[in-house]
Structures are given as structure tokens and as C-alpha cells.
mmCIF file of C-alpha atoms in Angstrom:
data_model
loop_
_atom_site.group_PDB
_atom_site.id
_atom_site.type_symbol
_atom_site.label_atom_id
_atom_site.label_comp_id
_atom_site.label_asym_id
_atom_site.label_seq_id
_atom_site.Cartn_x
_atom_site.Cartn_y
_atom_site.Cartn_z
ATOM 1 C CA MET A 1 85.387 68.105 178.952
ATOM 2 C CA ASN A 2 84.981 67.685 175.182
ATOM 3 C CA ILE A 3 87.264 70.671 174.588
ATOM 4 C CA ILE A 4 89.923 69.159 176.845
ATOM 5 C CA LYS A 5 89.718 65.771 175.109
ATOM 6 C CA SER A 6 89.821 67.375 171.673
ATOM 7 C CA ASP A 7 92.835 69.534 172.519
ATOM 8 C CA CYS A 8 94.737 66.648 174.099
ATOM 9 C CA TYR A 9 94.076 64.577 170.980
ATOM 10 C CA GLN A 10 95.359 67.394 168.748
ATOM 11 C CA ILE A 11 98.505 67.789 170.838
ATOM 12 C CA VAL A 12 99.296 64.072 170.755
ATOM 13 C CA ARG A 13 98.764 64.072 166.983
ATOM 14 C CA SER A 14 100.980 67.129 166.508
ATOM 15 C CA LYS A 15 104.378 66.513 164.914
ATOM 16 C CA MET A 16 105.695 69.745 166.429
ATOM 17 C CA PHE A 17 104.909 68.507 169.944
ATOM 18 C CA TRP A 18 106.852 65.270 169.441
ATOM 19 C CA ILE A 19 109.779 67.034 167.744
ATOM 20 C CA ILE A 20 110.074 69.497 170.627
ATOM 21 C CA LEU A 21 109.664 66.704 173.196
ATOM 22 C CA VAL A 22 112.492 64.731 171.566
ATOM 23 C CA PHE A 23 114.586 67.911 171.592
ATOM 24 C CA THR A 24 114.020 68.559 175.304
ATOM 25 C CA THR A 25 114.742 64.890 176.002
ATOM 26 C CA LEU A 26 118.100 65.157 174.252
ATOM 27 C CA CYS A 27 118.843 68.380 176.140
ATOM 28 C CA GLY A 28 117.834 66.951 179.521
ATOM 29 C CA VAL A 29 119.839 63.758 179.100
ATOM 30 C CA GLY A 30 122.745 65.563 177.442
ATOM 31 C CA ILE A 31 123.206 68.209 180.138
ATOM 32 C CA THR A 32 123.123 65.529 182.851
ATOM 33 C CA LEU A 33 125.740 63.396 181.094
ATOM 34 C CA ILE A 34 127.954 66.433 180.533
ATOM 35 C CA SER A 35 127.761 67.336 184.231
ATOM 36 C CA ARG A 36 128.723 63.764 185.071
ATOM 37 C CA GLY A 37 131.588 63.837 182.552
ATOM 38 C CA LEU A 38 132.943 67.107 183.949
ATOM 39 C CA ALA A 39 132.898 65.698 187.478
ATOM 40 C CA ALA A 40 134.607 62.496 186.367
ATOM 41 C CA GLY A 41 137.264 64.385 184.399
ATOM 42 C CA THR A 42 136.381 62.760 181.085
ATOM 43 C CA LEU A 43 135.262 66.138 179.735
ATOM 44 C CA GLY A 44 137.167 69.412 179.907
ATOM 45 C CA THR A 45 135.901 72.723 181.256
ATOM 46 C CA GLU A 46 135.533 74.005 177.694
ATOM 47 C CA PHE A 47 132.274 72.031 177.567
ATOM 48 C CA ILE A 48 130.697 74.287 180.203
ATOM 49 C CA GLY A 49 130.054 77.166 177.791
ATOM 50 C CA THR A 50 128.745 74.874 175.072
ATOM 51 C CA ALA A 51 126.490 72.883 177.374
ATOM 52 C CA SER A 52 124.929 75.984 178.933
ATOM 53 C CA GLY A 53 122.664 76.215 175.895
ATOM 54 C CA LEU A 54 121.066 72.920 176.945
ATOM 55 C CA MET A 55 119.956 74.132 180.376
ATOM 56 C CA ASP A 56 116.264 73.997 181.161
ATOM 57 C CA ASN A 57 115.893 77.741 181.749
ATOM 58 C CA MET A 58 117.140 78.546 178.257
ATOM 59 C CA VAL A 59 115.458 75.679 176.404
ATOM 60 C CA ILE A 60 112.004 75.987 177.994
ATOM 61 C CA SER A 61 112.035 79.771 177.551
ATOM 62 C CA ILE A 62 112.374 79.204 173.807
ATOM 63 C CA VAL A 63 110.487 76.011 172.936
ATOM 64 C CA GLY A 64 107.704 76.707 175.460
ATOM 65 C CA PRO A 65 106.460 79.870 173.721
ATOM 66 C CA ILE A 66 106.763 78.172 170.324
ATOM 67 C CA LEU A 67 104.593 75.223 171.296
ATOM 68 C CA ILE A 68 102.069 77.141 173.406
ATOM 69 C CA ALA A 69 101.604 80.005 170.934
ATOM 70 C CA THR A 70 101.129 77.579 168.051
ATOM 71 C CA TYR A 71 98.632 75.528 170.053
ATOM 72 C CA LEU A 72 96.532 78.501 171.217
ATOM 73 C CA CYS A 73 96.764 80.807 168.204
ATOM 74 C CA ASN A 74 95.755 78.023 165.808
ATOM 75 C CA ASP A 75 92.311 78.113 167.422
ATOM 76 C CA PHE A 76 91.817 81.563 165.920
ATOM 77 C CA THR A 77 93.403 80.656 162.579
ATOM 78 C CA ASN A 78 91.317 77.542 161.934
ATOM 79 C CA LYS A 79 88.171 79.028 163.557
ATOM 80 C CA THR A 80 88.027 76.330 166.266
ATOM 81 C CA ILE A 81 87.376 78.967 168.901
ATOM 82 C CA HIS A 82 84.491 80.348 166.817
ATOM 83 C CA SER A 83 82.890 76.900 166.582
ATOM 84 C CA ALA A 84 83.185 76.341 170.317
ATOM 85 C CA ILE A 85 81.392 79.634 171.006
ATOM 86 C CA LEU A 86 78.683 78.872 168.435
ATOM 87 C CA TYR A 87 78.061 75.492 170.097
ATOM 88 C CA GLY A 88 77.176 77.332 173.296
ATOM 89 C CA HIS A 89 80.366 77.078 175.310
ATOM 90 C CA GLY A 90 80.983 80.139 177.445
ATOM 91 C CA ARG A 91 84.203 82.028 176.814
ATOM 92 C CA ARG A 92 85.357 81.590 180.406
ATOM 93 C CA SER A 93 84.784 77.829 180.302
ATOM 94 C CA ILE A 94 86.571 77.578 176.930
ATOM 95 C CA LEU A 95 89.646 79.387 178.217
ATOM 96 C CA TRP A 96 89.856 77.471 181.488
ATOM 97 C CA ALA A 97 89.445 74.229 179.563
ATOM 98 C CA LYS A 98 92.585 75.205 177.632
ATOM 99 C CA VAL A 99 94.578 75.429 180.872
ATOM 100 C CA ILE A 100 94.648 71.644 181.371
ATOM 101 C CA PRO A 101 96.148 70.685 177.963
ATOM 102 C CA TYR A 102 98.498 73.667 178.286
ATOM 103 C CA SER A 103 99.658 72.424 181.690
ATOM 104 C CA LEU A 104 100.167 68.882 180.414
ATOM 105 C CA MET A 105 102.319 70.210 177.558
ATOM 106 C CA VAL A 106 104.587 72.131 179.917
ATOM 107 C CA PHE A 107 104.921 69.155 182.269
ATOM 108 C CA ALA A 108 105.805 66.930 179.310
ATOM 109 C CA LEU A 109 108.562 69.317 178.171
ATOM 110 C CA LEU A 110 110.093 69.312 181.668
ATOM 111 C CA LEU A 111 109.763 65.572 182.242
ATOM 112 C CA PRO A 112 113.152 64.676 180.644
ATOM 113 C CA TYR A 113 114.974 67.054 182.982
ATOM 114 C CA ALA A 114 113.066 65.755 186.005
ATOM 115 C CA ILE A 115 113.624 62.087 185.140
ATOM 116 C CA SER A 116 117.334 62.646 184.409
ATOM 117 C CA THR A 117 117.738 64.429 187.743
ATOM 118 C CA PHE A 118 115.853 61.722 189.622
ATOM 119 C CA ILE A 119 117.894 58.912 188.081
ATOM 120 C CA GLY A 120 121.115 60.860 188.560
ATOM 121 C CA PHE A 121 120.319 61.346 192.240
ATOM 122 C CA LEU A 122 119.539 57.661 192.789
ATOM 123 C CA SER A 123 122.715 56.623 190.940
ATOM 124 C CA GLY A 124 124.942 58.211 193.581
ATOM 125 C CA ASN A 125 127.389 59.440 190.938
ATOM 126 C CA SER A 126 129.253 62.739 191.249
ATOM 127 C CA PHE A 127 128.180 65.742 189.188
ATOM 128 C CA SER A 128 130.036 68.985 188.532
ATOM 129 C CA LEU A 129 129.456 71.815 191.010
ATOM 130 C CA ASP A 130 131.437 74.220 188.796
ATOM 131 C CA PHE A 131 129.040 73.441 185.977
ATOM 132 C CA ALA A 132 126.014 73.946 188.229
ATOM 133 C CA ASN A 133 127.370 77.296 189.432
ATOM 134 C CA ALA A 134 128.036 78.423 185.861
ATOM 135 C CA ILE A 135 124.471 77.904 184.602
ATOM 136 C CA ASP A 136 121.001 78.761 185.938
ATOM 137 C CA SER A 137 119.596 75.277 186.509
ATOM 138 C CA SER A 138 118.130 73.885 189.719
ATOM 139 C CA TYR A 139 118.291 70.404 188.233
ATOM 140 C CA MET A 140 122.075 70.543 187.893
ATOM 141 C CA MET A 141 122.500 72.140 191.327
ATOM 142 C CA ILE A 142 120.452 69.335 192.897
ATOM 143 C CA LEU A 143 122.747 66.751 191.303
ATOM 144 C CA ALA A 144 125.943 68.647 192.122
ATOM 145 C CA LYS A 145 125.066 68.853 195.835
ATOM 146 C CA GLN A 146 123.408 65.455 196.198
ATOM 147 C CA GLY A 147 126.346 64.074 198.190
ATOM 148 C CA ALA A 148 125.185 66.044 201.226
ATOM 149 C CA PHE A 149 121.907 64.118 201.381
ATOM 150 C CA ALA A 150 121.048 60.546 202.270
ATOM 151 C CA ARG A 151 119.108 58.487 199.762
ATOM 152 C CA ASP A 152 116.334 57.571 202.121
ATOM 153 C CA PHE A 153 112.570 57.675 201.797
ATOM 154 C CA ASN A 154 112.250 61.211 203.193
ATOM 155 C CA THR A 155 114.898 62.667 200.879
ATOM 156 C CA ILE A 156 113.434 60.973 197.811
ATOM 157 C CA GLY A 157 110.012 62.304 198.773
ATOM 158 C CA LYS A 158 111.434 65.805 199.109
ATOM 159 C CA LEU A 159 113.199 65.459 195.750
ATOM 160 C CA ILE A 160 109.860 64.625 194.113
ATOM 161 C CA LEU A 161 108.372 67.721 195.781
ATOM 162 C CA VAL A 162 111.247 69.895 194.508
ATOM 163 C CA LEU A 163 110.812 68.572 190.963
ATOM 164 C CA PHE A 164 107.067 69.219 191.148
ATOM 165 C CA VAL A 165 107.615 72.780 192.409
ATOM 166 C CA LEU A 166 110.025 73.427 189.540
ATOM 167 C CA ALA A 167 107.338 72.302 187.091
ATOM 168 C CA ILE A 168 104.759 74.594 188.752
ATOM 169 C CA ILE A 169 107.162 77.542 188.481
ATOM 170 C CA TYR A 170 107.714 76.982 184.769
ATOM 171 C CA LEU A 171 103.978 76.481 184.252
ATOM 172 C CA SER A 172 103.322 79.805 185.967
ATOM 173 C CA ARG A 173 106.060 81.640 184.050
ATOM 174 C CA LEU A 174 104.754 80.447 180.712
ATOM 175 C CA SER A 175 101.232 81.590 181.561
ATOM 176 C CA LEU A 176 102.310 84.965 180.164
ATOM 177 C CA ILE A 177 102.404 83.268 176.735
ATOM 178 C CA PHE A 178 98.830 82.183 177.423
ATOM 179 C CA LEU A 179 97.877 85.840 177.883
ATOM 180 C CA LEU A 180 99.825 87.030 174.833
ATOM 181 C CA SER A 181 98.203 84.371 172.640
ATOM 182 C CA TYR A 182 94.707 85.660 173.390
ATOM 183 C CA VAL A 183 95.698 89.313 173.126
ATOM 184 C CA ILE A 184 97.800 89.207 169.929
ATOM 185 C CA ARG A 185 96.507 85.979 168.320
ATOM 186 C CA LYS A 186 99.365 85.894 165.804
ATOM 187 C CA PRO A 187 101.717 82.969 166.519
ATOM 188 C CA ILE A 188 104.902 84.522 165.104
ATOM 189 C CA ALA A 189 104.397 87.762 167.049
ATOM 190 C CA VAL A 190 103.497 85.880 170.238
ATOM 191 C CA ILE A 191 106.560 83.628 169.900
ATOM 192 C CA GLY A 192 108.891 86.572 169.310
ATOM 193 C CA ILE A 193 107.570 88.659 172.201
ATOM 194 C CA GLY A 194 107.191 85.599 174.400
ATOM 195 C CA VAL A 195 110.768 84.397 173.950
ATOM 196 C CA LEU A 196 112.131 87.881 174.686
ATOM 197 C CA LEU A 197 109.855 88.247 177.708
ATOM 198 C CA GLU A 198 110.627 84.827 179.159
ATOM 199 C CA ASN A 199 114.380 85.106 178.704
ATOM 200 C CA GLY A 200 114.436 88.721 179.859
ATOM 201 C CA LEU A 201 112.552 88.041 183.096
ATOM 202 C CA SER A 202 114.568 84.878 183.775
ATOM 203 C CA ILE A 203 117.836 86.768 183.322
ATOM 204 C CA LEU A 204 116.521 89.602 185.496
ATOM 205 C CA ALA A 205 115.681 87.145 188.275
ATOM 206 C CA ALA A 206 119.204 85.710 188.158
ATOM 207 C CA VAL A 207 120.926 89.113 187.991
ATOM 208 C CA VAL A 208 119.033 90.763 190.859
ATOM 209 C CA SER A 209 119.071 87.699 193.125
ATOM 210 C CA LYS A 210 121.741 89.420 195.243
ATOM 211 C CA SER A 211 119.553 92.484 195.802
ATOM 212 C CA GLU A 212 117.436 91.866 198.887
ATOM 213 C CA ALA A 213 114.814 94.488 198.039
ATOM 214 C CA VAL A 214 114.282 93.452 194.413
ATOM 215 C CA ASN A 215 114.510 89.765 195.256
ATOM 216 C CA SER A 216 111.826 90.269 197.892
ATOM 217 C CA CYS A 217 109.494 91.691 195.236
ATOM 218 C CA LEU A 218 110.264 88.910 192.779
ATOM 219 C CA SER A 219 109.638 86.311 195.484
ATOM 220 C CA TRP A 220 105.926 86.974 194.990
ATOM 221 C CA THR A 221 106.199 85.936 191.353
ATOM 222 C CA PRO A 222 107.469 82.739 189.678
ATOM 223 C CA PHE A 223 110.437 84.722 188.355
ATOM 224 C CA THR A 224 112.771 83.818 191.171
ATOM 225 C CA ALA A 225 116.360 82.575 191.040
ATOM 226 C CA MET A 226 115.547 78.874 190.899
ATOM 227 C CA ARG A 227 119.116 77.579 191.008
ATOM 228 C CA ASP A 228 119.712 78.876 194.534
ATOM 229 C CA ASN A 229 116.182 78.667 195.959
ATOM 230 C CA ILE A 230 114.620 75.470 194.597
ATOM 231 C CA THR A 231 116.951 72.769 195.879
ATOM 232 C CA LEU A 232 116.970 69.978 198.446
ATOM 233 C CA SER A 233 118.341 72.479 200.944
ATOM 234 C CA ALA A 234 115.076 74.446 200.872
ATOM 235 C CA SER A 235 112.588 73.680 203.623
ATOM 236 C CA VAL A 236 109.233 72.110 202.822
ATOM 237 C CA PRO A 237 107.301 75.250 203.949
ATOM 238 C CA GLU A 238 109.494 77.368 201.637
ATOM 239 C CA LEU A 239 108.827 75.041 198.712
ATOM 240 C CA LEU A 240 105.087 75.023 199.397
ATOM 241 C CA LYS A 241 105.040 78.822 199.623
ATOM 242 C CA ILE A 242 106.813 79.113 196.265
ATOM 243 C CA ALA A 243 104.387 76.626 194.706
ATOM 244 C CA ALA A 244 101.370 78.468 196.119
ATOM 245 C CA THR A 245 102.734 81.818 194.908
ATOM 246 C CA SER A 246 103.271 80.408 191.417
ATOM 247 C CA ILE A 247 99.785 78.912 191.288
ATOM 248 C CA LEU A 248 98.288 82.224 192.426
ATOM 249 C CA PHE A 249 100.259 84.044 189.709
ATOM 250 C CA LEU A 250 98.944 81.547 187.132
ATOM 251 C CA VAL A 251 95.344 82.033 188.282
ATOM 252 C CA ILE A 252 95.700 85.825 188.140
ATOM 253 C CA VAL A 253 97.129 85.736 184.614
ATOM 254 C CA VAL A 254 94.410 83.355 183.394
ATOM 255 C CA ASN A 255 91.725 85.545 184.968
ATOM 256 C CA ILE A 256 93.190 88.619 183.253
ATOM 257 C CA THR A 257 93.191 86.659 179.995
ATOM 258 C CA THR A 258 89.575 85.657 180.610
ATOM 259 C CA ALA A 259 88.533 89.257 181.263
ATOM 260 C CA PHE A 260 90.195 90.392 178.038
ATOM 261 C CA PHE A 261 88.767 87.503 176.034
ATOM 262 C CA ASN A 262 85.229 88.182 177.295
ATOM 263 C CA LYS A 263 85.379 91.765 176.016
ATOM 264 C CA SER A 264 87.219 91.143 172.764
ATOM 265 C CA GLU A 265 85.691 90.645 169.343
ATOM 266 C CA ILE A 266 86.147 87.295 167.605
ATOM 267 C CA LYS A 267 86.633 87.865 163.880
#
């Protein structure tokens, strides 16, 4: 518990965390307003290419590894991990204690997109379907197709579930950065490999989504085509299955990280 409190305090005190959070907030609000502007005709289609760089899949795949690698690798740089071991904390308990602050960071980065989508849905405004089809973002697809759904208690409840599942998927995807941080321990190397890995697997999931065989394999990982699968059109059992699969993937990756960390030498 002390490790969790200490890490949460460090994250809140970190300038990098707040800078990145402000950045994702601007991206989340900006992409929603652009989708609204395209639907209303106040913005031209030339904005689609420019705004695609603000989509959650792209932004989180870049800023997520930066923040997570810095947070985890600093423990080796400033010897915090050494002190925790010397004070009698087991390596497994130390690593699992890191999962909670790590999860809170990821949820915080996604919160602007989730809030923008929630408010956009409740507003009843129109959002661009062409824009949603052009980028890989479940958030924008939810808004673009919201007209087909009533704004009643059940739909709002399902929207909250969809937004939560999206957060779980991203949390699970970024767990690979968790593993890399404990294997490589060098923030710049982890960030570089992590960004390439995250973007590469995300692109792969989008490209092969039309292949039934490959898509079936990827369905057992968090690297699924979110834009088409994680929407209000998905059934609750489907959403729960995806969430459970993502959580299982996260647990497996953390256990692999734990096994490696238990056998590695701390210099």
C-alpha cells in the first residue's frame, strides 16, 4: 500500500504527467469538435487528414509509452526499486503494486476522449461519419452513429460500459510497455521500441480486420479493430468477452514480467 501511495504521489507531482494530460485533453476535445464541424459543414473535408493525428489510437500509442516508460524506468535510475527490495518488499508484490498507479495513468489519459464522447452523445448533435470511417477511433464512430440510438437509461448505461471496455483494451495493450520497462530498463529504448510496437500492432489489427482467420486470432488479444467492434451496436456479452480477454492478456503479461523480474539481477 505504501508503494502505491508513493507512486501515486510522484505521478501527481510530475510535470510530464500534467503536460501529457493537457495534450490528450486538447486532442480529445479537438477531434470531437472537428467531427462536429465536418458534420455541420463549417469545416471542409481537408481537415480529415490533419485531424487524424489527434485520434486516440495514434495519440495513446505515442504518449502512453513515454509516460509509462519514464515512470517505471526511473525506479531503476534513482534506485527506488533497490530501496523497496532492501526494506523487505517481495519483488512480486512490488511489481503488482505498480499495476494500480500504471492503470490510473492510462485511465487518466483516456478520460478526455471518454468525457468528450459522453457529452457529445448527450448533446444530440450530428457528427461526421466520413470522418469516423477515415480514422481508427471507436469514440468518433460512436458519435457518428449515435442517431440510431435513443438517449434513455439503458443506452447511457451501455455507453458507459463501452467507454470502460475501451479503457481496459488500451490498458491491456500498453501492458507490453510494462514488460519492456522491466526487461530493458532504459527509458529512451523502451519508448522507441514501445511506440513502434504499439503503432505496428494497432495498424496490423486495422489492416487484417477483413481477414476472418487472422481476426479470429487477434480476437483473443486486445489488438482488435476497435472502431468496428467496440461500439453501441456490440452486444453486452461481446463487450464483456472483449473486456475479459483484455484483462486476461494484462494478467499474463504482468506475470511474465514478474517471472523475469524475479530472476533478474538488480544493479
